């Protein structure tokens, strides 16, 4: 009989690529991971791994078994959800991952509602970049998380995970108000032309669109982006490249309030989402509506969507979404 814990290790190896990465993610030693995978091979009765220099890769049989492991783990999540429903009354820890703007603008209200309806539940929030969520969910470090994607950085399907849409944000170019407004013809965000967005991952604003013109108007300006490796950083770079130039990055900052403070100080321009510009308008910053959007989803392990705690948190989140977010009720 195949051991589920060893199947999980094989699944993680398929996703993370190295035994060392699996060991670090799951708090094992590399030798323990190798030993358990060796036992799994003996249980399976044929090789699941093959050596490639100093590393390993899955054999065809190993890759095939990973598909079965995904199905088994999903059914276990469903079983856990059924048992939680049968027990009645939510209690215990719920580990939540969220990125900073959602943590500030939406999560607190959701937690207040959750505490009122389910006082026995103990939500535990960790700020987590969406790029790291998939591994954290599969490793069991998180139970549920908020993730986002941009038109230029679409989310790739993640085996073993499922998502539900929450809301959609508008995107803005933030520039110092002291600059010559002629550089940016769509100065008033409310008057920015509206066009059909490009397909996800495609060159939004191609074909002479206003978005491309707005971005090109700042091609020689210093830019403020998020840190490399984040989706927000990739979004800015790809949007500028689609407009015909590579941004000259001066500052790398992840918190949008700080980004806007730097823009107000004349330190550069930036692309920011709607939740990043909430609060009193800063007269030193000019915002121009772009055609891009940021879409936020709720992510969890496949089969866990029916878990009462995950479902309760999703309900509380949807009630906490500000009504002015573009498309905030779509898909709910």
Coordinates of C-alpha atoms in Angstrom, one line a residue:
X1 CA 0.0 0.0 0.0
X2 CA 1.4 3.4 -1.0
X3 CA 1.9 5.8 1.9
X4 CA 0.2 9.2 1.5
X5 CA 2.9 11.1 3.3
X6 CA 5.5 9.8 0.8
X7 CA 3.2 10.6 -2.1
X8 CA 3.1 14.1 -0.8
X9 CA 6.9 14.2 -0.9
X10 CA 6.9 13.0 -4.5
X11 CA 4.4 15.6 -5.5
X12 CA 6.5 18.3 -3.8
X13 CA 9.6 17.1 -5.7
X14 CA 7.8 17.3 -9.0
X15 CA 6.8 21.0 -8.1
X16 CA 10.0 22.2 -6.4
X17 CA 12.6 20.4 -8.5
X18 CA 15.2 19.4 -5.9
X19 CA 15.3 17.2 -2.8
X20 CA 16.9 20.1 -1.0
X21 CA 14.0 22.4 -1.8
X22 CA 11.5 19.8 -0.6
X23 CA 13.4 19.3 2.6
X24 CA 13.6 23.0 3.3
X25 CA 9.9 23.6 2.5
X26 CA 8.7 20.7 4.7
X27 CA 11.2 21.0 7.5
X28 CA 12.9 17.7 6.8
X29 CA 16.6 16.9 6.3
X30 CA 17.5 16.1 2.7
X31 CA 18.6 12.6 3.7
X32 CA 15.2 12.0 5.3
X33 CA 13.5 13.0 2.1
X34 CA 15.7 10.8 0.0
X35 CA 15.1 7.9 2.4
X36 CA 11.3 8.2 2.3
X37 CA 11.3 8.5 -1.5
X38 CA 13.4 5.3 -1.6
X39 CA 10.8 3.6 0.5
X40 CA 8.1 4.8 -1.9
X41 CA 10.0 3.3 -4.8
X42 CA 10.1 0.0 -3.0
X43 CA 6.4 0.2 -2.4
X44 CA 5.7 1.1 -6.0
X45 CA 8.0 -1.8 -7.2
X46 CA 9.8 0.3 -9.9
X47 CA 12.1 3.3 -10.2
X48 CA 10.4 6.7 -9.7
X49 CA 13.5 8.8 -9.8
X50 CA 16.7 8.9 -11.9
X51 CA 19.9 10.6 -11.2
X52 CA 20.9 13.6 -13.4
X53 CA 24.4 14.6 -12.4
X54 CA 24.1 15.9 -8.8
X55 CA 20.3 16.1 -9.0
X56 CA 17.3 13.8 -9.7
X57 CA 14.3 13.9 -11.9
X58 CA 11.1 11.8 -12.1
X59 CA 10.8 8.9 -14.4
X60 CA 7.7 8.5 -16.5
X61 CA 6.3 6.2 -13.8
X62 CA 7.1 8.8 -11.2
X63 CA 5.3 11.6 -13.2
X64 CA 2.3 9.3 -13.7
X65 CA 2.2 8.6 -9.9
X66 CA 2.2 12.3 -9.2
X67 CA -1.0 12.6 -11.1
X68 CA -2.5 9.9 -8.8
X69 CA -1.1 11.7 -5.8
X70 CA -2.8 14.9 -6.7
X71 CA -6.2 13.1 -6.9
X72 CA -5.6 11.3 -3.6
X73 CA -4.6 14.5 -1.8
X74 CA -7.7 16.3 -3.2
X75 CA -10.0 13.5 -1.9
X76 CA -8.3 13.8 1.5
X77 CA -9.1 17.5 1.5
X78 CA -12.7 16.8 0.7
X79 CA -12.9 14.2 3.4
X80 CA -11.5 16.7 5.9
X81 CA -14.1 19.3 4.8
X82 CA -16.9 16.7 5.2
X83 CA -15.7 15.8 8.7
X84 CA -15.5 19.5 9.7
X85 CA -19.0 20.0 8.5
X86 CA -20.2 17.0 10.5
X87 CA -18.5 18.3 13.7
X88 CA -20.4 21.6 13.5
X89 CA -19.1 24.8 14.9
X90 CA -15.8 26.2 13.6
X91 CA -12.8 26.1 15.9
X92 CA -9.1 26.1 15.7
X93 CA -6.5 27.8 13.5
X94 CA -7.1 29.1 10.0
X95 CA -3.8 30.1 8.4
X96 CA -4.3 32.9 5.9
X97 CA -1.9 34.4 3.4
X98 CA -2.5 37.9 2.0
X99 CA -0.5 40.5 0.1
X100 CA 0.0 44.0 1.8
X101 CA -2.8 46.1 0.1
X102 CA -5.4 43.4 0.8
X103 CA -4.1 42.9 4.3
X104 CA -4.6 46.6 5.0
X105 CA -7.8 47.4 3.0
X106 CA -10.0 44.2 3.2
X107 CA -8.7 41.6 5.6
X108 CA -9.4 43.5 8.9
X109 CA -13.1 43.9 8.1
X110 CA -13.3 40.3 7.0
X111 CA -11.7 39.1 10.3
X112 CA -14.1 41.2 12.3
X113 CA -17.1 39.6 10.6
X114 CA -15.5 36.2 11.0
X115 CA -14.9 36.6 14.7
X116 CA -18.5 37.7 15.2
X117 CA -20.0 34.7 13.4
X118 CA -17.4 32.1 14.4
X119 CA -15.7 33.1 17.7
X120 CA -14.1 29.7 18.1
X121 CA -12.1 30.1 14.9
X122 CA -8.6 31.5 15.2
X123 CA -7.5 33.2 12.0
X124 CA -3.7 33.7 11.6
X125 CA -2.6 36.1 8.9
X126 CA 0.8 36.1 7.2
X127 CA 1.7 38.6 4.5
X128 CA 2.7 36.4 1.6
X129 CA 3.6 37.5 -1.9
X130 CA 1.3 35.7 -4.4
X131 CA 4.4 34.2 -6.1
X132 CA 5.0 32.2 -2.9
X133 CA 1.5 31.1 -2.2
X134 CA 1.3 27.9 -4.2
X135 CA 4.2 26.3 -2.4
X136 CA 2.9 27.5 1.0
X137 CA -0.5 26.0 0.4
X138 CA 0.8 22.7 -0.9
X139 CA 3.2 22.4 2.0
X140 CA 0.4 23.0 4.5
X141 CA 1.9 26.3 5.8
X142 CA -1.3 28.1 4.7
X143 CA -4.9 27.0 4.5
X144 CA -6.2 29.8 2.3
X145 CA -4.7 32.8 0.6
X146 CA -5.4 35.9 -1.5
X147 CA -3.5 36.0 -4.8
X148 CA -3.5 38.4 -7.7
X149 CA -2.6 38.5 -11.3
X150 CA -2.2 41.3 -13.9
X151 CA -3.0 41.5 -17.6
X152 CA 0.7 41.2 -18.3
X153 CA 1.4 38.6 -15.7
X154 CA -1.5 36.0 -15.9
X155 CA -1.6 33.3 -13.3
X156 CA -0.4 29.9 -14.4
X157 CA -2.5 26.9 -13.5
X158 CA -1.2 25.3 -10.3
X159 CA -1.8 21.6 -9.9
X160 CA -3.3 20.8 -6.5
X161 CA -4.8 24.3 -6.1
X162 CA -8.1 25.9 -6.8
X163 CA -9.2 29.6 -6.9
X164 CA -12.3 31.6 -6.8
X165 CA -12.6 35.2 -8.0
X166 CA -13.0 38.0 -5.5
X167 CA -12.6 41.5 -7.1
X168 CA -10.9 43.5 -9.9
X169 CA -9.0 46.7 -9.5
X170 CA -8.2 49.5 -11.9
X171 CA -4.6 50.4 -12.5
X172 CA -3.0 53.9 -12.6
X173 CA 0.1 55.6 -13.6
X174 CA 1.3 57.8 -10.7
X175 CA 3.5 60.7 -11.7
X176 CA 4.7 63.9 -10.0
X177 CA 2.0 66.6 -10.5
X178 CA 4.8 69.2 -11.1
X179 CA 5.7 67.5 -14.4
X180 CA 4.5 69.0 -17.6
X181 CA 0.9 67.6 -18.0
X182 CA 1.4 67.6 -21.8
X183 CA 3.5 64.5 -21.3
X184 CA 0.4 62.6 -20.2
X185 CA -2.7 63.5 -22.3
X186 CA -5.1 61.6 -20.1
X187 CA -4.4 63.7 -17.0
X188 CA -7.8 63.1 -15.2
X189 CA -8.3 59.4 -14.2
X190 CA -12.1 59.9 -14.6
X191 CA -11.6 61.0 -18.2
X192 CA -9.2 58.4 -19.3
X193 CA -10.5 56.6 -22.5
X194 CA -11.9 53.2 -21.9
X195 CA -11.1 50.4 -24.4
X196 CA -11.5 46.7 -24.4
X197 CA -8.6 45.2 -22.4
X198 CA -6.1 43.0 -24.2
X199 CA -6.2 39.2 -23.6
X200 CA -4.4 38.2 -20.4
X201 CA -0.7 38.2 -20.9
X202 CA -1.0 40.1 -24.2
X203 CA 0.2 43.6 -25.1
X204 CA -2.6 45.7 -23.6
X205 CA -2.4 49.1 -25.2
X206 CA -0.9 47.9 -28.5
X207 CA -1.9 49.4 -31.8
X208 CA -1.5 53.0 -30.7
X209 CA -3.7 52.8 -27.6
X210 CA -3.7 55.6 -25.0
X211 CA -2.1 53.3 -22.5
X212 CA 0.9 52.9 -24.6
X213 CA 1.1 56.6 -25.2
X214 CA 0.8 57.4 -21.5
X215 CA 3.6 55.0 -20.6
X216 CA 5.9 56.1 -23.5
X217 CA 5.4 59.7 -22.3
X218 CA 7.5 58.7 -19.3
X219 CA 10.0 56.5 -21.1
X220 CA 12.9 58.8 -20.0
X221 CA 11.7 59.2 -16.5
X222 CA 13.1 57.2 -13.5
X223 CA 10.7 54.5 -12.5
X224 CA 9.7 53.0 -9.1
X225 CA 8.9 49.3 -9.1
X226 CA 8.4 46.5 -6.7
X227 CA 11.3 44.3 -5.9
X228 CA 12.4 41.8 -8.5
X229 CA 10.8 38.4 -8.3
X230 CA 7.4 39.8 -7.4
X231 CA 4.4 39.9 -9.8
X232 CA 4.1 43.7 -9.3
X233 CA 7.7 44.2 -10.6
X234 CA 7.0 41.9 -13.6
X235 CA 3.8 43.8 -14.4
X236 CA 5.5 47.2 -14.6
X237 CA 8.4 46.0 -16.7
X238 CA 6.2 44.0 -19.1
X239 CA 3.7 46.9 -19.5
X240 CA 6.6 49.3 -20.4
X241 CA 8.2 46.8 -22.7
X242 CA 4.8 46.4 -24.5
X243 CA 4.7 50.1 -24.9
X244 CA 8.1 50.0 -26.6
X245 CA 10.7 50.7 -23.9
X246 CA 12.4 49.2 -20.9
X247 CA 11.9 51.3 -17.7
X248 CA 15.0 52.8 -16.1
X249 CA 14.4 51.7 -12.5
X250 CA 15.7 54.0 -9.7
X251 CA 13.8 52.7 -6.6
X252 CA 12.5 49.2 -5.7
X253 CA 9.8 49.4 -3.1
X254 CA 7.0 46.9 -2.3
X255 CA 4.6 49.1 -0.2
X256 CA 2.5 51.3 -2.4
X257 CA 2.1 54.1 0.2
X258 CA 5.8 54.5 0.1
X259 CA 5.8 54.3 -3.7
X260 CA 3.4 57.2 -3.8
X261 CA 5.4 59.2 -1.3
X262 CA 8.5 58.8 -3.6
X263 CA 6.4 59.9 -6.6
X264 CA 5.2 63.0 -4.7
X265 CA 8.9 63.8 -3.9
X266 CA 9.7 63.8 -7.6
X267 CA 11.7 60.5 -7.5
X268 CA 10.0 58.9 -10.4
X269 CA 6.8 57.4 -11.8
X270 CA 5.1 54.1 -11.0
X271 CA 2.2 51.9 -11.9
X272 CA -0.1 51.3 -8.9
X273 CA -3.4 49.4 -8.3
X274 CA -6.6 51.0 -7.1
X275 CA -6.2 49.7 -3.5
X276 CA -2.7 51.3 -3.5
X277 CA -4.1 54.8 -3.9
X278 CA -6.9 54.8 -1.3
X279 CA -7.1 57.6 1.2
X280 CA -6.9 61.4 0.7
X281 CA -5.7 62.5 -2.7
X282 CA -2.1 63.9 -2.7
X283 CA -2.0 67.1 -4.8
X284 CA 1.7 66.3 -5.5
X285 CA 0.7 63.1 -7.4
X286 CA -1.1 62.9 -10.7
X287 CA -3.0 59.7 -11.4
X288 CA -3.8 58.5 -14.9
X289 CA -6.2 55.5 -15.4
X290 CA -4.7 52.8 -17.5
X291 CA -6.4 50.0 -19.4
X292 CA -4.7 47.3 -17.3
X293 CA -6.4 45.6 -14.4
X294 CA -5.4 43.6 -11.3
X295 CA -7.6 40.6 -10.5
X296 CA -7.6 39.1 -7.0
X297 CA -8.7 35.5 -6.3
X298 CA -9.0 33.3 -3.2
X299 CA -6.7 30.3 -3.4
X300 CA -6.8 27.0 -1.5
X301 CA -5.9 23.4 -1.9
X302 CA -8.0 21.4 -4.4
X303 CA -10.9 19.8 -2.5
X304 CA -10.7 22.3 0.4
X305 CA -13.2 24.9 -1.0
X306 CA -16.1 23.2 0.8
X307 CA -14.3 23.2 4.1
X308 CA -16.5 25.3 6.5
X309 CA -13.6 27.5 7.7
X310 CA -12.4 28.3 4.1
X311 CA -15.9 28.9 3.0
X312 CA -16.7 31.2 6.0
X313 CA -13.5 33.2 5.3
X314 CA -14.4 33.6 1.7
X315 CA -17.9 34.8 2.6
X316 CA -16.5 37.3 5.0
X317 CA -14.0 38.6 2.4
X318 CA -16.6 39.2 -0.2
X319 CA -18.7 41.2 2.2
X320 CA -15.6 43.3 3.0
X321 CA -14.7 44.2 -0.6
X322 CA -15.2 47.9 -1.2
X323 CA -18.1 48.4 -3.6
X324 CA -16.2 50.9 -5.8
X325 CA -13.7 48.3 -7.0
X326 CA -14.1 47.7 -10.7
X327 CA -15.9 44.4 -11.2
X328 CA -15.7 43.6 -7.5
X329 CA -18.8 41.5 -7.6
X330 CA -18.0 39.6 -10.8
X331 CA -17.9 35.9 -10.4
X332 CA -19.4 36.0 -6.8

